[in-house]
PDB file of C-alpha atoms and ligand atoms in Angstrom:
ATOM      1  CA  MET S   1     -41.121  -1.767  12.681  1.00 95.00           C
ATOM      2  CA  ARG S   2     -40.361  -4.136   9.509  1.00 95.00           C
ATOM      3  CA  ILE S   3     -38.694  -7.204   9.321  1.00 97.00           C
ATOM      4  CA  THR S   4     -38.358  -9.199   6.630  1.00 97.00           C
ATOM      5  CA  VAL S   5     -37.138 -12.796   6.637  1.00 98.00           C
ATOM      6  CA  PHE S   6     -35.935 -14.384   4.277  1.00 98.00           C
ATOM      7  CA  THR S   7     -36.902 -18.297   3.679  1.00 97.00           C
ATOM      8  CA  ILE S   8     -37.563 -20.760   0.884  1.00 95.00           C
ATOM      9  CA  PHE S   9     -40.862 -20.949   2.526  1.00 95.00           C
ATOM     10  CA  PRO S  10     -42.175 -17.908   2.779  1.00 96.00           C
ATOM     11  CA  GLU S  11     -45.801 -19.799   3.418  1.00 96.00           C
ATOM     12  CA  LEU S  12     -44.670 -20.738   6.485  1.00 95.00           C
ATOM     13  CA  ILE S  13     -44.236 -16.991   7.810  1.00 95.00           C
ATOM     14  CA  GLU S  14     -47.053 -15.477   6.385  1.00 93.00           C
ATOM     15  CA  ALA S  15     -49.338 -18.827   7.878  1.00 93.00           C
ATOM     16  CA  ALA S  16     -48.257 -17.647  11.604  1.00 93.00           C
ATOM     17  CA  CYS S  17     -48.488 -14.371  11.197  1.00 89.00           C
ATOM     18  CA  ALA S  18     -51.974 -14.223  10.287  1.00 86.00           C
ATOM     19  CA  PRO S  19     -54.117 -14.789  13.053  1.00 87.00           C
ATOM     20  CA  SER S  20     -53.573 -14.146  16.705  1.00 84.00           C
ATOM     21  CA  ILE S  21     -51.827 -10.803  18.692  1.00 83.00           C
ATOM     22  CA  LEU S  22     -49.505 -10.765  16.337  1.00 86.00           C
ATOM     23  CA  GLY S  23     -51.459 -10.991  13.123  1.00 86.00           C
ATOM     24  CA  ALA S  24     -53.912  -7.775  15.463  1.00 85.00           C
ATOM     25  CA  ALA S  25     -50.498  -5.976  15.147  1.00 85.00           C
ATOM     26  CA  ILE S  26     -49.438  -6.655  11.936  1.00 86.00           C
ATOM     27  CA  GLU S  27     -53.356  -5.855  10.674  1.00 86.00           C
ATOM     28  CA  ARG S  28     -52.922  -2.150  13.193  1.00 88.00           C
ATOM     29  CA  GLY S  29     -49.290  -1.300  11.351  1.00 88.00           C
ATOM     30  CA  LEU S  30     -47.508  -1.149  14.008  1.00 89.00           C
ATOM     31  CA  LEU S  31     -45.166  -3.892  12.376  1.00 94.00           C
ATOM     32  CA  ASP S  32     -44.899  -5.024   8.704  1.00 93.00           C
ATOM     33  CA  VAL S  33     -43.416  -8.870   8.540  1.00 95.00           C
ATOM     34  CA  ARG S  34     -42.686  -9.879   4.618  1.00 95.00           C
ATOM     35  CA  ALA S  35     -41.194 -13.040   3.091  1.00 97.00           C
ATOM     36  CA  VAL S  36     -38.886 -13.085   0.695  1.00 98.00           C
ATOM     37  CA  ASP S  37     -37.627 -16.735  -1.203  1.00 97.00           C
ATOM     38  CA  PRO S  38     -34.243 -16.567  -2.224  1.00 97.00           C
ATOM     39  CA  ARG S  39     -35.299 -19.250  -4.768  1.00 97.00           C
ATOM     40  CA  GLN S  40     -36.747 -16.098  -6.594  1.00 97.00           C
ATOM     41  CA  TYR S  41     -33.020 -14.774  -6.663  1.00 97.00           C
ATOM     42  CA  THR S  42     -31.322 -17.742  -8.950  1.00 97.00           C
ATOM     43  CA  GLU S  43     -29.483 -17.536 -11.244  1.00 94.00           C
ATOM     44  CA  ASP S  44     -29.466 -20.591 -12.627  1.00 89.00           C
ATOM     45  CA  ARG S  45     -32.053 -21.963 -14.716  1.00 92.00           C
ATOM     46  CA  HIS S  46     -33.401 -25.104 -12.012  1.00 94.00           C
ATOM     47  CA  ARG S  47     -33.311 -22.333  -8.998  1.00 95.00           C
ATOM     48  CA  LYS S  48     -31.457 -24.327  -7.696  1.00 95.00           C
ATOM     49  CA  VAL S  49     -30.376 -23.030  -3.968  1.00 96.00           C
ATOM     50  CA  ASP S  50     -28.309 -25.169  -2.277  1.00 95.00           C
ATOM     51  CA  ASP S  51     -25.448 -27.193  -2.968  1.00 94.00           C
ATOM     52  CA  ILE S  52     -23.922 -30.684  -1.743  1.00 95.00           C
ATOM     53  CA  PRO S  53     -21.005 -29.068   1.132  1.00 95.00           C
ATOM     54  CA  PHE S  54     -17.248 -29.070  -0.006  1.00 96.00           C
ATOM     55  CA  GLY S  55     -15.339 -30.826   2.249  1.00 96.00           C
ATOM     56  CA  GLY S  56     -18.144 -33.510   2.060  1.00 95.00           C
ATOM     57  CA  GLY S  57     -20.531 -34.891   4.672  1.00 92.00           C
ATOM     58  CA  ALA S  58     -24.680 -35.301   4.888  1.00 91.00           C
ATOM     59  CA  GLY S  59     -27.109 -32.727   3.860  1.00 89.00           C
ATOM     60  CA  MET S  60     -26.724 -29.934   1.885  1.00 92.00           C
ATOM     61  CA  VAL S  61     -25.972 -26.565   1.980  1.00 94.00           C
ATOM     62  CA  MET S  62     -27.878 -23.280   1.533  1.00 95.00           C
ATOM     63  CA  MET S  63     -25.830 -21.296  -1.670  1.00 96.00           C
ATOM     64  CA  ALA S  64     -24.495 -17.785  -0.997  1.00 97.00           C
ATOM     65  CA  GLN S  65     -25.667 -15.972  -4.527  1.00 97.00           C
ATOM     66  CA  PRO S  66     -29.542 -16.865  -3.897  1.00 97.00           C
ATOM     67  CA  ILE S  67     -29.423 -15.389  -0.460  1.00 98.00           C
ATOM     68  CA  ALA S  68     -26.990 -12.549  -1.054  1.00 98.00           C
ATOM     69  CA  THR S  69     -29.243 -11.011  -4.268  1.00 98.00           C
ATOM     70  CA  ALA S  70     -32.025 -11.423  -2.395  1.00 98.00           C
ATOM     71  CA  LEU S  71     -30.484  -9.580   0.473  1.00 98.00           C
ATOM     72  CA  ASP S  72     -28.387  -6.925  -1.800  1.00 98.00           C
ATOM     73  CA  THR S  73     -32.049  -6.404  -3.248  1.00 98.00           C
ATOM     74  CA  ALA S  74     -34.044  -5.654  -0.327  1.00 98.00           C
ATOM     75  CA  LEU S  75     -31.629  -3.791   1.107  1.00 98.00           C
ATOM     76  CA  ALA S  76     -32.037  -1.139  -1.930  1.00 97.00           C
ATOM     77  CA  SER S  77     -35.134  -0.265  -0.420  1.00 95.00           C
ATOM     78  CA  GLU S  78     -34.050   0.000   2.860  1.00 96.00           C
ATOM     79  CA  GLU S  79     -32.932   3.743   4.408  1.00 94.00           C
ATOM     80  CA  SER S  80     -30.502   2.750   6.260  1.00 92.00           C
ATOM     81  CA  ARG S  81     -28.557  -0.441   7.138  1.00 92.00           C
ATOM     82  CA  PRO S  82     -31.148  -2.733   9.134  1.00 98.00           C
ATOM     83  CA  ARG S  83     -30.222  -5.215  11.461  1.00 98.00           C
ATOM     84  CA  ILE S  84     -29.425  -8.742   9.919  1.00 98.00           C
ATOM     85  CA  VAL S  85     -30.012 -11.406  12.368  1.00 98.00           C
ATOM     86  CA  PHE S  86     -29.431 -15.213  10.775  1.00 98.00           C
ATOM     87  CA  LEU S  87     -31.161 -17.745  12.910  1.00 98.00           C
ATOM     88  CA  THR S  88     -28.833 -20.899  13.522  1.00 96.00           C
ATOM     89  CA  PRO S  89     -28.536 -22.900  16.270  1.00 95.00           C
ATOM     90  CA  GLY S  90     -24.438 -21.944  16.863  1.00 95.00           C
ATOM     91  CA  GLY S  91     -25.864 -18.219  17.192  1.00 96.00           C
ATOM     92  CA  VAL S  92     -25.944 -16.384  20.580  1.00 98.00           C
ATOM     93  CA  PRO S  93     -28.372 -17.595  22.792  1.00 97.00           C
ATOM     94  CA  PHE S  94     -31.648 -16.039  22.383  1.00 98.00           C
ATOM     95  CA  HIS S  95     -32.748 -13.863  25.541  1.00 94.00           C
ATOM     96  CA  GLN S  96     -35.353 -11.112  26.945  1.00 93.00           C
ATOM     97  CA  ASP S  97     -32.231  -8.426  26.814  1.00 93.00           C
ATOM     98  CA  LEU S  98     -32.036  -8.686  23.063  1.00 97.00           C
ATOM     99  CA  ALA S  99     -35.372  -9.105  21.900  1.00 97.00           C
ATOM    100  CA  ARG S 100     -35.460  -5.898  24.118  1.00 95.00           C
ATOM    101  CA  ASP S 101     -32.669  -4.379  21.398  1.00 97.00           C
ATOM    102  CA  LEU S 102     -33.829  -5.459  18.372  1.00 98.00           C
ATOM    103  CA  ALA S 103     -37.336  -3.569  19.359  1.00 96.00           C
ATOM    104  CA  ARG S 104     -35.482   0.001  18.801  1.00 96.00           C
ATOM    105  CA  GLU S 105     -34.656  -1.097  15.465  1.00 97.00           C
ATOM    106  CA  ASP S 106     -36.678   0.652  12.136  1.00 96.00           C
ATOM    107  CA  ALA S 107     -36.718  -2.399   9.988  1.00 97.00           C
ATOM    108  CA  ILE S 108     -34.909  -6.033  11.019  1.00 98.00           C
ATOM    109  CA  PHE S 109     -33.581  -8.952   8.387  1.00 98.00           C
ATOM    110  CA  LEU S 110     -34.324 -12.719   9.326  1.00 98.00           C
ATOM    111  CA  VAL S 111     -32.235 -15.098   7.226  1.00 98.00           C
ATOM    112  CA  ALA S 112     -33.651 -18.288   8.015  1.00 97.00           C
ATOM    113  CA  GLY S 113     -31.280 -21.291   6.971  1.00 91.00           C
ATOM    114  CA  ARG S 114     -32.329 -24.916   6.092  1.00 80.00           C
ATOM    115  CA  TYR S 115     -30.435 -28.008   5.548  1.00 70.00           C
ATOM    116  CA  LYS S 116     -27.090 -28.172   7.188  1.00 86.00           C
ATOM    117  CA  GLY S 117     -27.345 -23.813   6.993  1.00 91.00           C
ATOM    118  CA  VAL S 118     -25.596 -21.062   4.855  1.00 96.00           C
ATOM    119  CA  ASP S 119     -22.259 -20.863   3.224  1.00 97.00           C
ATOM    120  CA  ASP S 120     -20.726 -19.269   5.635  1.00 97.00           C
ATOM    121  CA  ARG S 121     -19.093 -16.496   2.984  1.00 98.00           C
ATOM    122  CA  VAL S 122     -22.467 -14.873   3.254  1.00 98.00           C
ATOM    123  CA  VAL S 123     -22.354 -15.211   6.477  1.00 97.00           C
ATOM    124  CA  ARG S 124     -19.556 -12.989   7.482  1.00 98.00           C
ATOM    125  CA  ALA S 125     -19.892 -10.746   4.498  1.00 98.00           C
ATOM    126  CA  TYR S 126     -24.183  -9.753   5.964  1.00 98.00           C
ATOM    127  CA  ALA S 127     -24.565 -10.661   9.605  1.00 98.00           C
ATOM    128  CA  THR S 128     -24.907  -8.142  12.171  1.00 98.00           C
ATOM    129  CA  ASP S 129     -26.086 -11.012  14.367  1.00 98.00           C
ATOM    130  CA  GLU S 130     -26.348 -14.851  14.517  1.00 98.00           C
ATOM    131  CA  ILE S 131     -29.107 -16.056  16.677  1.00 98.00           C
ATOM    132  CA  SER S 132     -30.200 -19.449  18.514  1.00 97.00           C
ATOM    133  CA  ILE S 133     -32.991 -19.541  20.420  1.00 98.00           C
ATOM    134  CA  GLY S 134     -32.168 -22.449  22.076  1.00 97.00           C
ATOM    135  CA  ASP S 135     -29.810 -26.449  22.030  1.00 96.00           C
ATOM    136  CA  TYR S 136     -31.462 -28.323  19.749  1.00 95.00           C
ATOM    137  CA  VAL S 137     -31.535 -28.606  16.040  1.00 92.00           C
ATOM    138  CA  LEU S 138     -34.700 -27.534  14.015  1.00 95.00           C
ATOM    139  CA  SER S 139     -35.181 -28.646  10.319  1.00 93.00           C
ATOM    140  CA  GLY S 140     -34.752 -24.612   9.509  1.00 94.00           C
ATOM    141  CA  GLY S 141     -34.655 -21.057  10.424  1.00 96.00           C
ATOM    142  CA  GLU S 142     -38.526 -20.453   9.752  1.00 96.00           C
ATOM    143  CA  LEU S 143     -39.822 -21.368  13.717  1.00 97.00           C
ATOM    144  CA  PRO S 144     -36.750 -19.228  15.423  1.00 98.00           C
ATOM    145  CA  ALA S 145     -37.437 -16.533  13.080  1.00 98.00           C
ATOM    146  CA  LEU S 146     -41.056 -16.724  14.155  1.00 97.00           C
ATOM    147  CA  VAL S 147     -39.941 -16.913  17.615  1.00 97.00           C
ATOM    148  CA  VAL S 148     -37.830 -13.799  17.513  1.00 98.00           C
ATOM    149  CA  ILE S 149     -40.924 -11.678  15.905  1.00 96.00           C
ATOM    150  CA  ASP S 150     -43.537 -12.436  18.438  1.00 95.00           C
ATOM    151  CA  ALA S 151     -40.901 -11.681  21.478  1.00 95.00           C
ATOM    152  CA  VAL S 152     -40.102  -8.343  19.704  1.00 95.00           C
ATOM    153  CA  MET S 153     -43.340  -7.369  18.893  1.00 93.00           C
ATOM    154  CA  ARG S 154     -44.980  -7.801  22.157  1.00 91.00           C
ATOM    155  CA  LEU S 155     -42.674  -4.993  23.069  1.00 93.00           C
ATOM    156  CA  LEU S 156     -43.326  -2.352  20.134  1.00 91.00           C
ATOM    157  CA  PRO S 157     -45.245   0.207  22.044  1.00 88.00           C
ATOM    158  CA  GLY S 158     -49.050  -0.485  21.750  1.00 83.00           C
ATOM    159  CA  ALA S 159     -48.862  -3.960  20.246  1.00 81.00           C
ATOM    160  CA  LEU S 160     -50.571  -5.557  23.397  1.00 83.00           C
ATOM    161  CA  GLY S 161     -53.366  -2.901  23.938  1.00 71.00           C
ATOM    162  CA  ASP S 162     -54.671  -1.522  27.065  1.00 52.00           C
ATOM    163  CA  PHE S 163     -55.465  -4.963  28.822  1.00 46.00           C
ATOM    164  CA  ALA S 164     -51.654  -6.323  29.505  1.00 59.00           C
ATOM    165  CA  SER S 165     -48.297  -4.940  28.680  1.00 64.00           C
ATOM    166  CA  ALA S 166     -45.050  -6.223  28.548  1.00 65.00           C
ATOM    167  CA  GLU S 167     -44.056  -4.634  31.807  1.00 63.00           C
ATOM    168  CA  ASP S 168     -45.809  -7.639  33.187  1.00 63.00           C
ATOM    169  CA  ASP S 169     -44.470 -10.526  32.125  1.00 65.00           C
ATOM    170  CA  SER S 170     -42.200 -11.314  34.907  1.00 63.00           C
ATOM    171  CA  ILE S 171     -39.606 -12.547  32.767  1.00 66.00           C
ATOM    172  CA  HIS S 172     -39.223  -8.982  31.824  1.00 64.00           C
ATOM    173  CA  SER S 173     -38.124  -7.947  35.043  1.00 76.00           C
ATOM    174  CA  GLY S 174     -35.169 -11.357  34.964  1.00 89.00           C
ATOM    175  CA  LEU S 175     -37.696 -13.350  36.645  1.00 94.00           C
ATOM    176  CA  LEU S 176     -40.456 -16.753  36.102  1.00 94.00           C
ATOM    177  CA  GLU S 177     -44.178 -15.798  35.357  1.00 92.00           C
ATOM    178  CA  VAL S 178     -46.440 -16.385  38.660  1.00 92.00           C
ATOM    179  CA  PRO S 179     -49.065 -19.323  38.416  1.00 93.00           C
ATOM    180  CA  GLN S 180     -52.420 -17.966  37.385  1.00 93.00           C
ATOM    181  CA  TYR S 181     -55.821 -19.263  38.109  1.00 96.00           C
ATOM    182  CA  THR S 182     -59.429 -18.449  36.173  1.00 96.00           C
ATOM    183  CA  ARG S 183     -62.720 -19.451  37.117  1.00 96.00           C
ATOM    184  CA  PRO S 184     -64.376 -21.963  38.376  1.00 97.00           C
ATOM    185  CA  ARG S 185     -62.911 -21.406  41.999  1.00 97.00           C
ATOM    186  CA  GLU S 186     -62.642 -25.187  41.802  1.00 97.00           C
ATOM    187  CA  PHE S 187     -61.681 -28.003  39.831  1.00 96.00           C
ATOM    188  CA  ARG S 188     -61.599 -31.487  40.595  1.00 97.00           C
ATOM    189  CA  GLY S 189     -61.475 -31.197  44.017  1.00 97.00           C
ATOM    190  CA  ALA S 190     -58.044 -28.359  43.518  1.00 96.00           C
ATOM    191  CA  THR S 191     -58.936 -24.555  44.878  1.00 97.00           C
ATOM    192  CA  VAL S 192     -57.546 -21.479  44.073  1.00 97.00           C
ATOM    193  CA  PRO S 193     -54.841 -19.766  46.624  1.00 96.00           C
ATOM    194  CA  GLU S 194     -57.619 -17.793  49.243  1.00 96.00           C
ATOM    195  CA  VAL S 195     -55.457 -14.603  48.721  1.00 97.00           C
ATOM    196  CA  LEU S 196     -56.597 -14.199  45.002  1.00 97.00           C
ATOM    197  CA  LEU S 197     -59.764 -14.671  45.436  1.00 97.00           C
ATOM    198  CA  SER S 198     -59.711 -11.604  48.578  1.00 97.00           C
ATOM    199  CA  GLY S 199     -59.332  -8.549  46.441  1.00 97.00           C
ATOM    200  CA  HIS S 200     -56.674  -6.873  48.663  1.00 97.00           C
ATOM    201  CA  HIS S 201     -54.835  -5.616  45.823  1.00 97.00           C
ATOM    202  CA  GLU S 202     -51.090  -4.964  47.656  1.00 97.00           C
ATOM    203  CA  ASN S 203     -51.788  -8.576  49.336  1.00 97.00           C
ATOM    204  CA  ILE S 204     -52.020 -10.025  45.797  1.00 96.00           C
ATOM    205  CA  ARG S 205     -49.313  -8.248  44.600  1.00 95.00           C
ATOM    206  CA  ARG S 206     -46.774  -9.344  47.482  1.00 96.00           C
ATOM    207  CA  TRP S 207     -48.175 -12.892  46.760  1.00 97.00           C
ATOM    208  CA  ARG S 208     -47.604 -12.806  43.381  1.00 95.00           C
ATOM    209  CA  ARG S 209     -43.971 -11.275  43.973  1.00 95.00           C
ATOM    210  CA  ARG S 210     -42.688 -13.592  46.583  1.00 96.00           C
ATOM    211  CA  GLN S 211     -44.307 -16.910  44.368  1.00 96.00           C
ATOM    212  CA  ALA S 212     -41.931 -15.390  41.142  1.00 95.00           C
ATOM    213  CA  LEU S 213     -39.451 -15.348  43.820  1.00 96.00           C
ATOM    214  CA  ALA S 214     -39.648 -18.862  45.038  1.00 97.00           C
ATOM    215  CA  ARG S 215     -40.884 -20.612  41.428  1.00 96.00           C
ATOM    216  CA  THR S 216     -37.453 -18.935  40.446  1.00 96.00           C
ATOM    217  CA  LEU S 217     -34.934 -19.857  43.155  1.00 96.00           C
ATOM    218  CA  ALA S 218     -36.346 -23.765  43.222  1.00 96.00           C
ATOM    219  CA  ARG S 219     -36.350 -23.883  39.174  1.00 96.00           C
ATOM    220  CA  ARG S 220     -33.875 -21.207  37.731  1.00 95.00           C
ATOM    221  CA  PRO S 221     -31.622 -19.925  40.138  1.00 96.00           C
ATOM    222  CA  GLU S 222     -29.291 -18.352  38.243  1.00 94.00           C
ATOM    223  CA  LEU S 223     -31.669 -15.740  36.793  1.00 93.00           C
ATOM    224  CA  LEU S 224     -32.015 -14.210  40.485  1.00 94.00           C
ATOM    225  CA  ALA S 225     -28.365 -13.246  40.201  1.00 91.00           C
ATOM    226  CA  ARG S 226     -29.118 -10.836  37.062  1.00 89.00           C
ATOM    227  CA  ALA S 227     -32.352 -10.234  38.650  1.00 91.00           C
ATOM    228  CA  GLU S 228     -33.566  -6.515  38.939  1.00 90.00           C
ATOM    229  CA  LEU S 229     -34.199  -6.968  42.906  1.00 93.00           C
ATOM    230  CA  THR S 230     -35.694  -4.484  45.366  1.00 95.00           C
ATOM    231  CA  ALA S 231     -35.492  -4.263  49.223  1.00 97.00           C
ATOM    232  CA  GLU S 232     -38.317  -5.693  49.218  1.00 97.00           C
ATOM    233  CA  ASP S 233     -37.929  -8.906  47.129  1.00 96.00           C
ATOM    234  CA  ARG S 234     -34.451  -9.156  49.394  1.00 96.00           C
ATOM    235  CA  LYS S 235     -36.715  -9.646  52.728  1.00 97.00           C
ATOM    236  CA  LEU S 236     -39.373 -12.146  50.566  1.00 97.00           C
ATOM    237  CA  LEU S 237     -36.698 -14.114  49.547  1.00 96.00           C
ATOM    238  CA  ARG S 238     -34.799 -14.540  53.040  1.00 97.00           C
ATOM    239  CA  GLU S 239     -38.250 -15.466  54.125  1.00 97.00           C
ATOM    240  CA  ILE S 240     -38.325 -17.849  51.621  1.00 97.00           C
ATOM    241  CA  GLU S 241     -35.179 -19.417  52.228  1.00 96.00           C
ATOM    242  CA  ALA S 242     -36.203 -19.537  56.097  1.00 97.00           C
ATOM    243  CA  ASP S 243     -39.127 -21.322  55.073  1.00 96.00           C
ATOM    244  CA  LEU S 244     -37.264 -23.793  52.732  1.00 95.00           C
ATOM    245  CA  ASP S 245     -34.709 -24.642  55.520  1.00 96.00           C
ATOM    246  CA  ALA S 246     -38.188 -25.538  57.826  1.00 95.00           C
ATOM    247  CA  GLY S 247     -39.199 -27.558  55.065  1.00 95.00           C
ATOM    248  CA  ARG S 248     -41.983 -25.382  54.541  1.00 93.00           C
ATOM    249  CA  GLU S 249     -43.875 -25.219  50.959  1.00 90.00           C
ATOM    250  CA  THR S 250     -42.616 -22.556  49.146  1.00 89.00           C
ATOM    251  CA  GLU S 251     -44.535 -23.089  45.945  1.00 87.00           C
ATOM    252  CA  ALA S 252     -49.041 -22.700  45.611  1.00 83.00           C
ATOM    253  CA  SER S 253     -50.033 -25.261  44.880  1.00 75.00           C
ATOM    254  CA  GLY S 254     -53.766 -24.138  46.042  1.00 69.00           C
ATOM    255  CA  GLY S 255     -55.448 -26.217  48.297  1.00 76.00           C
ATOM    256  CA  THR S 256     -57.989 -28.876  48.165  1.00 80.00           C
ATOM    257  CA  ALA S 257     -61.978 -28.280  48.594  1.00 79.00           C
ATOM    258  CA  SER S 258     -62.012 -30.641  51.749  1.00 65.00           C
ATOM    259  CA  GLU S 259     -59.701 -28.054  53.667  1.00 51.00           C
TER     260      GLU S 259
HETATM  261  N1  ADE Y   1     -32.079 -23.438  12.811  1.00 71.69           N
HETATM  262  C1  ADE Y   1     -31.903 -24.750  13.474  1.00 71.69           C
HETATM  263  N2  ADE Y   1     -31.942 -24.876  14.551  1.00 71.69           N
HETATM  264  C2  ADE Y   1     -31.931 -23.695  15.159  1.00 71.69           C
HETATM  265  C3  ADE Y   1     -32.104 -23.195  16.799  1.00 71.69           C
HETATM  266  N3  ADE Y   1     -32.077 -24.096  17.739  1.00 71.69           N
HETATM  267  N4  ADE Y   1     -31.999 -21.524  16.344  1.00 71.69           N
HETATM  268  C4  ADE Y   1     -31.816 -20.859  15.240  1.00 71.69           C
HETATM  269  N5  ADE Y   1     -31.880 -21.066  14.925  1.00 71.69           N
HETATM  270  C5  ADE Y   1     -31.892 -22.751  14.170  1.00 71.69           C
END
């Protein structure tokens, strides 16, 4: 997959793409991430990329021409029209389903605006998608672009190697992640849930599923309505609800060494 990010801070994208799983995916050729600076495409000699908003107001608006020319230039070397995503707090909320959808594309353009945003005429002319990563305002679309890149990269076949799989991510099936523990078995008097030390794979699987359901019910109940639930899940949920009614703990807390 090819991802091109349009940003006046290409070094932000380049720096974040070097290390970790993302860097390894790029190294292995699963993903190619390029940053294009619209400042390279300005037509005035001061290389101006922003200007004051018509109608007044604080902040600067990114001018249409440098971004439009940068997009046209990049489009000329694409065989088919890529998805063109503008990152903006006014976009549709980013979600695992949207990541899955984007992961099927051959090429994606991500446009990271700065200041007060991008001249709307360029958004109207080019955007196939407008995405927000959450209801807060950042200084620009670069971090949101990296969030999208990371979430999409994890879904590319082979990106996570043999040891992990995106299907194991429980949010992938619509539930929250389960609590995890590693050595030592005891830390500051807190122990690890016994079942995880038992080596009994079926009991562990069932415990984890129950934890994912209990956590989701407690923290994000609205996710349960959309999750893909099996007959076993529904049974576990009834047990969890019975525990809640009886005032019993439903989420893991491990234990204490003195128990
Ligand atoms: N640009 C600034 N804030 C943003 C957000 N929350 N999501 C996407 N793009 C943004």
